[in-house]
Coordinates of C-alpha atoms in Angstrom, one line a residue:
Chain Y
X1237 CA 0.0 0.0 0.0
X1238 CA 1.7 3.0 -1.2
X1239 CA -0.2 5.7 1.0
X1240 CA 0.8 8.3 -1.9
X1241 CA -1.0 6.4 -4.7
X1242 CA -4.0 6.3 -1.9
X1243 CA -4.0 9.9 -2.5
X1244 CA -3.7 10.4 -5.9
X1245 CA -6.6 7.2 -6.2
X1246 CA -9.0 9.9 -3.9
X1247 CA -8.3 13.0 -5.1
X1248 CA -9.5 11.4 -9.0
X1249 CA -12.4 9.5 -7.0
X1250 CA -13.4 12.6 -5.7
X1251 CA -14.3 14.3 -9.2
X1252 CA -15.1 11.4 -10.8
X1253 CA -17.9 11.2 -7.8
X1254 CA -18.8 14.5 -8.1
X1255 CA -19.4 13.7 -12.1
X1256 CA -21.5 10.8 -11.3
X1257 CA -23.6 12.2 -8.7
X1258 CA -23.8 15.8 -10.4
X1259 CA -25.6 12.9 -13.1
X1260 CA -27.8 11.3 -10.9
X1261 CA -29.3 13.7 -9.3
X1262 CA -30.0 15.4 -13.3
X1263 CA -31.1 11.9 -14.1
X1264 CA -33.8 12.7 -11.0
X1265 CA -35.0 15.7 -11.6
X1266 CA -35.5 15.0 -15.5
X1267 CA -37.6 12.0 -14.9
X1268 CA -39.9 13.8 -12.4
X1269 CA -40.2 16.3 -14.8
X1270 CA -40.5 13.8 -17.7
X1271 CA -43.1 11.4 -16.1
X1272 CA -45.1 15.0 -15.2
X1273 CA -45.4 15.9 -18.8
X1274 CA -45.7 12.8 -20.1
X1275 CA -48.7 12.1 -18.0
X1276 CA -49.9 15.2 -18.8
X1277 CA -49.7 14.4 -22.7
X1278 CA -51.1 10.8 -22.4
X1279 CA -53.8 12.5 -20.5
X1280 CA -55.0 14.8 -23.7
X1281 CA -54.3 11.6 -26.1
X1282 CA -56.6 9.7 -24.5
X1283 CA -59.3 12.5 -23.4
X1284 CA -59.6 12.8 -27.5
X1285 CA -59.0 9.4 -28.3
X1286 CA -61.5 8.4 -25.8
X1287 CA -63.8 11.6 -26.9
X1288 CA -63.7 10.4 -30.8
X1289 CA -64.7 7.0 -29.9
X1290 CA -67.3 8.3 -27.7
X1291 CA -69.1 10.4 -29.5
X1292 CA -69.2 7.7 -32.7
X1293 CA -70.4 5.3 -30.6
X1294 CA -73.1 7.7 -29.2
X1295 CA -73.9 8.7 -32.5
X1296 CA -75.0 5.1 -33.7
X1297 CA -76.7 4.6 -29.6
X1298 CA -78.7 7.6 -30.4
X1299 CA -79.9 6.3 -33.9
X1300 CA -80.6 3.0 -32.5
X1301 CA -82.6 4.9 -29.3
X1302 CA -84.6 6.8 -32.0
X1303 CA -85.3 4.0 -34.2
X1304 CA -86.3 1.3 -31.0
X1305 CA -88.8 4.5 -29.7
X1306 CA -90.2 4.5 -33.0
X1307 CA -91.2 1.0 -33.4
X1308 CA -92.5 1.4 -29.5
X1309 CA -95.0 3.9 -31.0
X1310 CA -95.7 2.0 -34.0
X1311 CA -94.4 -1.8 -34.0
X1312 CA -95.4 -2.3 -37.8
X1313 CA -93.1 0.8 -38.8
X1314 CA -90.3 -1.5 -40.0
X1315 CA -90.2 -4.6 -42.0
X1316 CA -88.8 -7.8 -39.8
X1317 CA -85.5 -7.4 -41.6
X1318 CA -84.7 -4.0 -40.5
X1319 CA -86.2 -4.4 -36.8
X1320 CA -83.4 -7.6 -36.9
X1321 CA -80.5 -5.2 -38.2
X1322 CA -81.5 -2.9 -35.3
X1323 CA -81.2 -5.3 -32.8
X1324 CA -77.5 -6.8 -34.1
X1325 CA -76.4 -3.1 -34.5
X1326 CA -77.6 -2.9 -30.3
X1327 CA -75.8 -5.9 -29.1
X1328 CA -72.5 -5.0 -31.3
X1329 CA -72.9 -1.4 -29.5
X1330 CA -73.6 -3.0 -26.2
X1331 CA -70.9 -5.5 -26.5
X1332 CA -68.1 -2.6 -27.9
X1333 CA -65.3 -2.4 -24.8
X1334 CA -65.4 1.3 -24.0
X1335 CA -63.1 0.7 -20.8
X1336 CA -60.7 -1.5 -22.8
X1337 CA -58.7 0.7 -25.3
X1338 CA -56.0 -1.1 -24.9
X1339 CA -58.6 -4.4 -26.5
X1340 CA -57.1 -5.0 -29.9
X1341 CA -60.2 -6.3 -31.3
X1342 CA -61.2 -2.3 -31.1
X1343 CA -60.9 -1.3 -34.6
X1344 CA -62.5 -4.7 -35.9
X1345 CA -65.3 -4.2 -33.3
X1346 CA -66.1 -0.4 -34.7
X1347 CA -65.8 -1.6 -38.5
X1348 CA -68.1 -4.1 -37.8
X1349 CA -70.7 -1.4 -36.0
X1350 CA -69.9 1.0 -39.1
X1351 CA -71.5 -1.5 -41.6
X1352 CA -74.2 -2.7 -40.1
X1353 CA -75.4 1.0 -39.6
X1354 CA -75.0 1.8 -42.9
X1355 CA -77.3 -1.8 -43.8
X1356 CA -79.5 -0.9 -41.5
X1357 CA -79.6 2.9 -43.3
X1358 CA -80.1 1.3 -46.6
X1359 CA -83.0 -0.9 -45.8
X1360 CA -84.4 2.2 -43.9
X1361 CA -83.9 4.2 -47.6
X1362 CA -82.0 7.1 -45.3
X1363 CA -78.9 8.9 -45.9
X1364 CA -77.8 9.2 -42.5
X1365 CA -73.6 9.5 -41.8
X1366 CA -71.5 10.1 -38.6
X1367 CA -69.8 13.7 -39.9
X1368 CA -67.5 13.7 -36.5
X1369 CA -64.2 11.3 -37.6
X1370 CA -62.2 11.2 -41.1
X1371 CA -64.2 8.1 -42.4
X1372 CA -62.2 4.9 -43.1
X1373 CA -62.7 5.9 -47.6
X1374 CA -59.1 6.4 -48.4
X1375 CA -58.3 9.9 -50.0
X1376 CA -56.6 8.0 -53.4
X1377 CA -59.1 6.4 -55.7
X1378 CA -58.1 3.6 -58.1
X1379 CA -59.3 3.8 -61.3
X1380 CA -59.7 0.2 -62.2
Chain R
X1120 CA -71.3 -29.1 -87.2
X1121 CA -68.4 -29.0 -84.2
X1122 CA -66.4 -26.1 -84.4
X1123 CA -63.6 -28.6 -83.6
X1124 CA -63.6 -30.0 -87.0
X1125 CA -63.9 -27.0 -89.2
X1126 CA -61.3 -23.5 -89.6
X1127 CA -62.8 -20.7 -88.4
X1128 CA -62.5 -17.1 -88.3
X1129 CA -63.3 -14.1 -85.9
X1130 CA -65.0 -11.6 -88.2
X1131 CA -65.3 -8.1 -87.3
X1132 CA -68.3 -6.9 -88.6
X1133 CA -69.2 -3.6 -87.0
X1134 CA -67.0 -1.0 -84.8
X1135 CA -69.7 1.1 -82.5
X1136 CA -68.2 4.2 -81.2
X1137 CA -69.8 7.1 -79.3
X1138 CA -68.2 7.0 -75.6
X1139 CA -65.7 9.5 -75.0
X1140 CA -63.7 7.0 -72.4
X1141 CA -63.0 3.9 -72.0
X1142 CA -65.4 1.2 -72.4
X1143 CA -65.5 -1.0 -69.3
X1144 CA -68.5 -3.3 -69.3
X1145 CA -71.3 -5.0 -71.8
X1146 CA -74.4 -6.5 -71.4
X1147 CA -76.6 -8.1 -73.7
X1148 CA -80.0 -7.9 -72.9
X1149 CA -81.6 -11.5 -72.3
X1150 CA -84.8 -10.7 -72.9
X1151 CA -85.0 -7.9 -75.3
X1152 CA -88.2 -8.5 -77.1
X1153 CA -89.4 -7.1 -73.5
X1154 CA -87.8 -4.0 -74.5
X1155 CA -89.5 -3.1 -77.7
X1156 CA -89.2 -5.5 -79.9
X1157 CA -85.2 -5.4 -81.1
X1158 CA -83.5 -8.6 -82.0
X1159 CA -80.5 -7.8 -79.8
X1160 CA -79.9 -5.4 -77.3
X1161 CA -76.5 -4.1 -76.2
X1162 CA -75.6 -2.0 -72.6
X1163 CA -72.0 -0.7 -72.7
X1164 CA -70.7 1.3 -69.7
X1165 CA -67.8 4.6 -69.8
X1166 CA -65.4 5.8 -67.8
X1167 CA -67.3 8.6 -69.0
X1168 CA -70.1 8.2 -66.8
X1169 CA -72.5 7.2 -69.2
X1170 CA -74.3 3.8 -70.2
X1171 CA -75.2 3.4 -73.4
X1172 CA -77.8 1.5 -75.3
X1173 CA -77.5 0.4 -78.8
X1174 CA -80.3 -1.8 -80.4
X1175 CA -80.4 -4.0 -83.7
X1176 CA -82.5 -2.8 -86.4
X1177 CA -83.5 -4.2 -89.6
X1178 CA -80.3 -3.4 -91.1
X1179 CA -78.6 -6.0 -88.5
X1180 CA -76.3 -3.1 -87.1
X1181 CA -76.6 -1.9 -84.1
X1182 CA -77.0 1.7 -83.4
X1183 CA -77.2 3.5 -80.2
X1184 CA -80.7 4.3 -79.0
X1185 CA -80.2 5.8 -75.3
X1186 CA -77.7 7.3 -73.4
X1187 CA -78.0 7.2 -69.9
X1188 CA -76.1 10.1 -68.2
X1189 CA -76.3 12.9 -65.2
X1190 CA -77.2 10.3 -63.2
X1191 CA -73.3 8.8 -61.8
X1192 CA -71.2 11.3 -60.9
X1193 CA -68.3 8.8 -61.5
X1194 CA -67.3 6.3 -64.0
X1195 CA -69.7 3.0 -64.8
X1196 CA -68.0 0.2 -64.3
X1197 CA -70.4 -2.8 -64.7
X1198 CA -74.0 -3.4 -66.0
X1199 CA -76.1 -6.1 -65.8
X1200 CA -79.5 -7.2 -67.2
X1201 CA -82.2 -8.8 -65.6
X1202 CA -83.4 -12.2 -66.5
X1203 CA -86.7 -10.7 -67.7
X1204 CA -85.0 -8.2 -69.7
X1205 CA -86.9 -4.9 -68.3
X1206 CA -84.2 -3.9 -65.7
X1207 CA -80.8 -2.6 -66.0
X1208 CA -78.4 -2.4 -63.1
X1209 CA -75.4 -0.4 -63.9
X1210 CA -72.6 -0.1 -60.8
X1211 CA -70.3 3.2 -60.7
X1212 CA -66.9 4.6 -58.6
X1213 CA -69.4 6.7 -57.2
X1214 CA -70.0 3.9 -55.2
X1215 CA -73.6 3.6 -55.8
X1216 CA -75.3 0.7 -58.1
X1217 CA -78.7 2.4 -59.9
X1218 CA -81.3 0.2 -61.1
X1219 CA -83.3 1.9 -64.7
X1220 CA -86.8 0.2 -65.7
X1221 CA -88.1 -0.5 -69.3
X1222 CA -91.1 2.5 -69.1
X1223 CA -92.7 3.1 -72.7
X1224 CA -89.5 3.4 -74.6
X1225 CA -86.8 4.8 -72.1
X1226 CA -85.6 4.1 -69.2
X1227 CA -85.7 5.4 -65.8
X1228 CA -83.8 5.4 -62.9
X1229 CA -86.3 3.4 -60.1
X1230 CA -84.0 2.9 -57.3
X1231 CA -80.1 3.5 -56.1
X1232 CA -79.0 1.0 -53.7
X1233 CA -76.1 2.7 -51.3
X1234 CA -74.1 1.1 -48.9
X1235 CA -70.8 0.4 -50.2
X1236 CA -67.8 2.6 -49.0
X1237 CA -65.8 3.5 -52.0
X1238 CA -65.9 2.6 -55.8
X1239 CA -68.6 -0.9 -57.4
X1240 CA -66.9 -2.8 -59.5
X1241 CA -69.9 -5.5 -60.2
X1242 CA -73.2 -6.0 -60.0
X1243 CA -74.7 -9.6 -60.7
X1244 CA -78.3 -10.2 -61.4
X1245 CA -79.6 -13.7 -60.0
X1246 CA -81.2 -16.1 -62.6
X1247 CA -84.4 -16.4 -60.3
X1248 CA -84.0 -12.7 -60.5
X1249 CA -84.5 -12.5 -57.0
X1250 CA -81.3 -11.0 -56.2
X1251 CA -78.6 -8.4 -57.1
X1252 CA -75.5 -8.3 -55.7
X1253 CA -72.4 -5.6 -55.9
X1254 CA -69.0 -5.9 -55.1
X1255 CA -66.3 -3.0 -54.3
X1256 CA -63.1 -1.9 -53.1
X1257 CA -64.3 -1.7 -49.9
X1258 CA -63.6 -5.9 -49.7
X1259 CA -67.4 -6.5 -49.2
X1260 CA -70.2 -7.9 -51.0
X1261 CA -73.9 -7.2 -50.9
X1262 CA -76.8 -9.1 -51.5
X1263 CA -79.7 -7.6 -52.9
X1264 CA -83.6 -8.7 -52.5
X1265 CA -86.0 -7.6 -55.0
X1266 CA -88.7 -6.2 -53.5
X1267 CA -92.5 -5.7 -54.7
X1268 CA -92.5 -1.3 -56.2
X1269 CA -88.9 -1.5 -57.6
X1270 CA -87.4 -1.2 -53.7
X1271 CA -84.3 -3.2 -52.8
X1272 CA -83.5 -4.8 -49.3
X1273 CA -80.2 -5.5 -48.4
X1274 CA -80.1 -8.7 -46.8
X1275 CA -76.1 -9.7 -46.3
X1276 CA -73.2 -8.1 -46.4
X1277 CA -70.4 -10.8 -46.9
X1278 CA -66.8 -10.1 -45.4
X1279 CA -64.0 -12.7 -46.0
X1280 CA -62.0 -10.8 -49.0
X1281 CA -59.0 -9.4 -48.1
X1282 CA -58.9 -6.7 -50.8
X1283 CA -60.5 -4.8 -53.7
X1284 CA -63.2 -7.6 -54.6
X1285 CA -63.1 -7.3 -58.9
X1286 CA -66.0 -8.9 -60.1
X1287 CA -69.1 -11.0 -59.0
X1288 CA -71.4 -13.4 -60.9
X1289 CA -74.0 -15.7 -59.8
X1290 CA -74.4 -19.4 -60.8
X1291 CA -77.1 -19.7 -63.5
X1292 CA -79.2 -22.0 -62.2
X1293 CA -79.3 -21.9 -58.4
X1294 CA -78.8 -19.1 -56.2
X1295 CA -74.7 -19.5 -55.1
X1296 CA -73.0 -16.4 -55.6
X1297 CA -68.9 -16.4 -57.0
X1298 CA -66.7 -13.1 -56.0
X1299 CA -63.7 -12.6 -57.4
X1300 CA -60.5 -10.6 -55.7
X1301 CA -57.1 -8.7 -55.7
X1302 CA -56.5 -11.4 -53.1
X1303 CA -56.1 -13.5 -55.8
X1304 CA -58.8 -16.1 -54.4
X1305 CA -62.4 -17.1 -55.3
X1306 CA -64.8 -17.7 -53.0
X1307 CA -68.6 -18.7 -53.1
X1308 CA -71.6 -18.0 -50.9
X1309 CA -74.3 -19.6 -50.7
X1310 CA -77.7 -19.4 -48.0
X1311 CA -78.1 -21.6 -45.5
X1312 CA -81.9 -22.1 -45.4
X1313 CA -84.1 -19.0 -45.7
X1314 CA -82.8 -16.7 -42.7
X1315 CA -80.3 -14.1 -44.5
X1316 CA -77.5 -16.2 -43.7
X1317 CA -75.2 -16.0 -46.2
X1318 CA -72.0 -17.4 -45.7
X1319 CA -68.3 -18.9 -47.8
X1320 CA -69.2 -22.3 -48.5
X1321 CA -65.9 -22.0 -50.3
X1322 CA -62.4 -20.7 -51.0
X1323 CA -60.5 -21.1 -54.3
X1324 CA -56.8 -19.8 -53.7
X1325 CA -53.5 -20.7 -54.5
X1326 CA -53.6 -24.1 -52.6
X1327 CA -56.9 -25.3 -54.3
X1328 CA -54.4 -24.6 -57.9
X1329 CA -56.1 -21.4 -57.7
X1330 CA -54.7 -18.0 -59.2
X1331 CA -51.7 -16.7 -57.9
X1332 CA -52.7 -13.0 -58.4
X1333 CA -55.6 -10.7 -58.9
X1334 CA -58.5 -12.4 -60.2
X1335 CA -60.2 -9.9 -62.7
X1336 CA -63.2 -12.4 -64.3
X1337 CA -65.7 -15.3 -63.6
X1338 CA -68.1 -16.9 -66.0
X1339 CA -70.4 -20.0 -65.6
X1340 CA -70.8 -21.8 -69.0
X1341 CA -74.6 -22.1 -69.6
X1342 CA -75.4 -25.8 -68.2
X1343 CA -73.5 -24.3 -65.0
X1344 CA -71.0 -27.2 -64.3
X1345 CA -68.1 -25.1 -65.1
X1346 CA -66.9 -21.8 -64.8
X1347 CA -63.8 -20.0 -66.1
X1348 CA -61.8 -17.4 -64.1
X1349 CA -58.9 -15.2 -65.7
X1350 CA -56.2 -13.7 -63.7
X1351 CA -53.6 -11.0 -63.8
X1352 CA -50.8 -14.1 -63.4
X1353 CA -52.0 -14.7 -67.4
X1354 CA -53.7 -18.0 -66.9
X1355 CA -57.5 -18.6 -67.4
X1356 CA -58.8 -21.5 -65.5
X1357 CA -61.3 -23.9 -65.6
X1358 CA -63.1 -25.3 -62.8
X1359 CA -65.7 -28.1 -62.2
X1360 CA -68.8 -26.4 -60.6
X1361 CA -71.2 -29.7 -60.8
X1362 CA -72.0 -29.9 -57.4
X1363 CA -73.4 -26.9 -57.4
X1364 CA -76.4 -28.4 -59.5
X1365 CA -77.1 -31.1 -57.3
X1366 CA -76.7 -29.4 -54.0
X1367 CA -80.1 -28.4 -52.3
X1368 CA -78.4 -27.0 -49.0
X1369 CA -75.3 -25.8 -48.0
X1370 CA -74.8 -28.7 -45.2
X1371 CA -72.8 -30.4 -47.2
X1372 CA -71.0 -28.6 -50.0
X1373 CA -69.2 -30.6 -52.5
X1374 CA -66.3 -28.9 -53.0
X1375 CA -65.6 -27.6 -56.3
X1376 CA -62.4 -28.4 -57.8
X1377 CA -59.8 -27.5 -60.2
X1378 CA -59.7 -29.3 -63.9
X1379 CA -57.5 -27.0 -66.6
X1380 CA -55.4 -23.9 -66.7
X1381 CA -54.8 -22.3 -70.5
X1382 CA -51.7 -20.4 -69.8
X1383 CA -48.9 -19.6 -72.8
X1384 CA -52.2 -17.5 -75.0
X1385 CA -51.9 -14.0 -73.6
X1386 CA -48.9 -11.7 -72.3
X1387 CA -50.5 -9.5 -70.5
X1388 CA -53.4 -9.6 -67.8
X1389 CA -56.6 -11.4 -68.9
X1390 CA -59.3 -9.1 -68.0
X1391 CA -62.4 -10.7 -68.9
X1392 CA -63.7 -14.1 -69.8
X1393 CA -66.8 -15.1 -71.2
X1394 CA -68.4 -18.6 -72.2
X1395 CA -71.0 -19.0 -75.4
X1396 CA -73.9 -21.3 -75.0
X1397 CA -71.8 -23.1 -77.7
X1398 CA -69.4 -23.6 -74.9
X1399 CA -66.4 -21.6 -76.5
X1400 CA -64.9 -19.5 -74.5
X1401 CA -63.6 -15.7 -75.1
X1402 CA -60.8 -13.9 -73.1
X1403 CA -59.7 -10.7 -73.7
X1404 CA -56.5 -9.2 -72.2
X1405 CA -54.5 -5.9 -71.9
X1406 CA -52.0 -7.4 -74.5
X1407 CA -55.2 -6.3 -76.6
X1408 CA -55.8 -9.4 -78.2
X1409 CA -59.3 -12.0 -78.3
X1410 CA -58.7 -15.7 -77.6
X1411 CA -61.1 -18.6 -78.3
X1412 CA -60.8 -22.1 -76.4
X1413 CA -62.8 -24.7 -77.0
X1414 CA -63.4 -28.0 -74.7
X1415 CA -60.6 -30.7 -76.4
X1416 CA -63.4 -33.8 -77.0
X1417 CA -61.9 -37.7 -77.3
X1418 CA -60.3 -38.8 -74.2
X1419 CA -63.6 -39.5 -71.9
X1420 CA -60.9 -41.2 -69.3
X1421 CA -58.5 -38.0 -68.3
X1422 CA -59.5 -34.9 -67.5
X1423 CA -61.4 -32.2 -69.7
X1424 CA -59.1 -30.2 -71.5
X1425 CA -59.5 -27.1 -73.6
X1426 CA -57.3 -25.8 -76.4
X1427 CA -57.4 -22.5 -78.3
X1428 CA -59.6 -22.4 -81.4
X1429 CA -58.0 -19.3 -82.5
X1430 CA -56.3 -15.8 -81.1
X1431 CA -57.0 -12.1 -82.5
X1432 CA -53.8 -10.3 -82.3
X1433 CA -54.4 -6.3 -82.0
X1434 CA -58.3 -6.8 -81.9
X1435 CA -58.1 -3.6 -80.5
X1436 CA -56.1 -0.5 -80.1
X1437 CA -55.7 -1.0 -76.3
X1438 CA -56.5 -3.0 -73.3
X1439 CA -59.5 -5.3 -73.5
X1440 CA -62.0 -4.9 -70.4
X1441 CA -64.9 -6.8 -71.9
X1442 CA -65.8 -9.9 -73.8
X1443 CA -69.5 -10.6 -73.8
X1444 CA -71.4 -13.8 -75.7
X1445 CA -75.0 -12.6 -77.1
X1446 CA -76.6 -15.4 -76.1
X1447 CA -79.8 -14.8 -78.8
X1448 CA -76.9 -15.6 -81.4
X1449 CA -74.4 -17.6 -79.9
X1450 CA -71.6 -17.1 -82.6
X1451 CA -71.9 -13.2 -82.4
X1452 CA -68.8 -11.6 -79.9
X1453 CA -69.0 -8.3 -78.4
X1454 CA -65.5 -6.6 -76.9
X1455 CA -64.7 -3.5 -75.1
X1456 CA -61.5 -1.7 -75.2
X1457 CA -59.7 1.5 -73.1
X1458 CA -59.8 2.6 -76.6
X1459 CA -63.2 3.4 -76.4
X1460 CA -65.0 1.6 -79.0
X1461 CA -67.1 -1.6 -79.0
X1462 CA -66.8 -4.3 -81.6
X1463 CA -69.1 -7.1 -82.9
X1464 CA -67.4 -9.9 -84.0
X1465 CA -68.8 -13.1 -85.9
X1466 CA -67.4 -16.6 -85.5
X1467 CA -67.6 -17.6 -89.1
X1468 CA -66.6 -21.6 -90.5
X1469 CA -64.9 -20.9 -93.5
X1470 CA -64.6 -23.4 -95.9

């Protein structure tokens, strides 16, 4: 043991310390900061993720909520068929996991509630279309 | 006389011309004594938005009689006649199908069936003419029920294709419905029972020696135990659809199976396909040329095959979209070109 070296050895540790703590405590403060903002931003995403899906999905509720008080007023109003489409368009609403959005069968669940509105709009002769999201039509036609 | 033992020759005997785009679809009118009396009826459909009608007159040429326009805002893509000859269903990239009546001379536009997301690309008329059906880019295929007042009910929409669905054409004897697809497969539908359910009894793809890329065309010959498809991989190929015939519920579905593929004719992808109640079948391609096949008759042991009775190089300027059979005069060829003309051909026996 060479008590000279053993002072050169902490004089270094010293700084290199200092570097590495001086690091630690930036690596604190940043991720504090970080997991603040990024709540914060996850937070918006899925208030308007969840607010789209929402409001779709209350869109086709509220057709099936006027059509189901119709028929309670007059139960001949639509033709077996259609009073069928209404009631599969219902339970796919019913079944649609709002608290899931994580659920990967989302997107597959929705495309399935889109078309059978839009059946249940053509056997009902109306032009009826939820305005609110970008529809799934792609922009780019193909000519062929 | 067989058409096997004789030389014969594709004639062109008139050139109709009028649409200011291409042509993409033909129809000859079943019926069209139900339509005022002409001996032949032809619908032909435009990337100019229009359908047009051109009838036969005395003078055996056919000259255009209607135009059907302002009414799709997009390119017509299909058209098809209904077995009684008095409707007209004509399917646009507007993504509506319209249906015109027969009405004292003209036609009018009675119903427009909406649904589908983006662009039609067929429309099928069942031979019961009980059903329609459409097909689209959108992957999906209705089915249509005729409805007493000219209304249409949609009674199925069938998911299973993966992409951009081409064409679709049903059987002509029993209600089974075969789409066509970018997905390169073939699949048919049928109903189990009487309840709307509509499901794929079965799928043609690569493994079943199916296509192995877009499948553009499907036609039934007229006794309905085969059917021809024609592909963008430059092969036409002809299937056993027997079963079909004999089948009275979709329990047990007898399979429908590959028997011949004609591959070597055309260079370029075979559009359309269409068989004559002769049994010879056209194909038209975007190498813009007109094959015949006929069935090869002799060995009753081995499978059918068909060979080529003879090929039209250059039977138009451009692609080929259309080959249609008039089946009031079964040697008499109609084709449709990107070129935008029409042209009647004969099948003549020369000596």
């Amino acid at each position: 043991m060479d008590p000279k070296s053993n002072i050169l050895n902490d004089f270094l540790e010293d700084s290199v310390l200092l570097d590495e703590s001086q690091y630690q405590e930036g690596f604190k403060d940043g991720y504090k900061d970080g997991l603040v903002s990024g709540k914060e931003e996850g937070r918006e995403v899925g208030l308007n993720t969840g607010f789209q899906v929402g409001e779709e999905l209350g869109f086709y509720q509220g057709c099936v909520d006027v059509w189901n008080s119709a028929m309670q007023i007059d139960p001949d109003a639509f033709t077996s068929r259609v009073r069928k489409n209404i009631a599969q368009l219902k339970t796919l609403i019913d079944s649609f996991p709002l608290l899931e959005p994580e659920n990967e069968n989302v997107q597959e669940m929705m495309d399935s509630i889109r078309l059978k509105f839009r059946v249940v709009c053509a056997n009902l002769r109306v032009k009826l279309e939820y305005e609110g999201q970008p529809s799934s039509l792609n922009k780019d036609s193909e000519d062929m | 006389m067989e058409l096997l033992d004789s030389s014969v020759d594709l004639q062109e005997v008139q050139k109709l011309e009028g649409h200011a785009d291409r042509v993409w679809g033909l129809a000859w009118n079943p019926a069209p004594h139900n339509c005022g009396g002409a001996s032949a009826m032809l619908a032909s459909c435009s990337g100019d938005k229009t359908l047009r009608i051109w009838q036969m007159g005395p003078t055996h040429h056919l000259d255009c009689s209607t135009i059907l326009e302002d009414t799709h805002t997009r390119t017509v893509r299909s058209c098809a006649w209904s077995p009684c000859g008095k409707f007209l269903a004509t399917a646009s990239f507007d993504s509506t199908t319209a249906i015109w009546k027969y009405v004292g001379g003209d036609f009018e536009c009675v119903a427009t069936l909406e649904g589908h997301e983006n662009e039609v690309k067929s429309v099928t008329w069942s031979s019961s003419g009980t059903f329609l059906a459409t097909c689209s880019r959108d992957k999906t295929v209705w089915i249509w029920e005729v409805q007493p007042g000219d209304e249409y009910d949609c009674v199925a929409v069938l998911q299973g294709h993966s992409q951009d669905v081409k064409m679709v054409q049903w059987h002509p004897l029993v209600d089974v419905l075969v789409s066509v697809s970018y997905d390169n497969s073939i699949k048919v539908w049928a109903e189990d029972g009487d309840s709307d359910d509509w499901h794929c009894v079965q799928t043609l793809n690569e493994g079943s020696s199916g296509h192995t890329s877009t499948v553009w065309s499907v036609a039934f010959n007229s006794s309905g135990d085969r059917m021809v498809t024609s592909s963008d991989d430059l092969t036409l190929k002809i299937w056993d659809t027997s079963s079909a015939i004999s089948q009275t519920d979709t329990e047990g579905f007898a399979s429908w199976r590959h028997i011949c593929t004609l591959s070597g004719y055309h260079g370029r992808t075979i559009f359309s396909a269409h068989w004559s109640s002769e049994g010879v079948i056209a194909s038209g391609a975007g190498d813009d040329a007109l094959c015949l096949f006929v069935e090869e008759k002799g060995n009753s042991v081995e499978e059918p095959s068909y060979r080529l009775l003879l090929k039209k190089e250059k039977a138009h300027d451009m692609d080929i979209n259309s080959v249609r059979w008039n089946p009031k005069d079964q040697r008499i060829l109609a084709s449709a070109s990107d070129d935008g003309t029409i042209k009647i051909w004969e099948l003549r026996e020369i000596s």
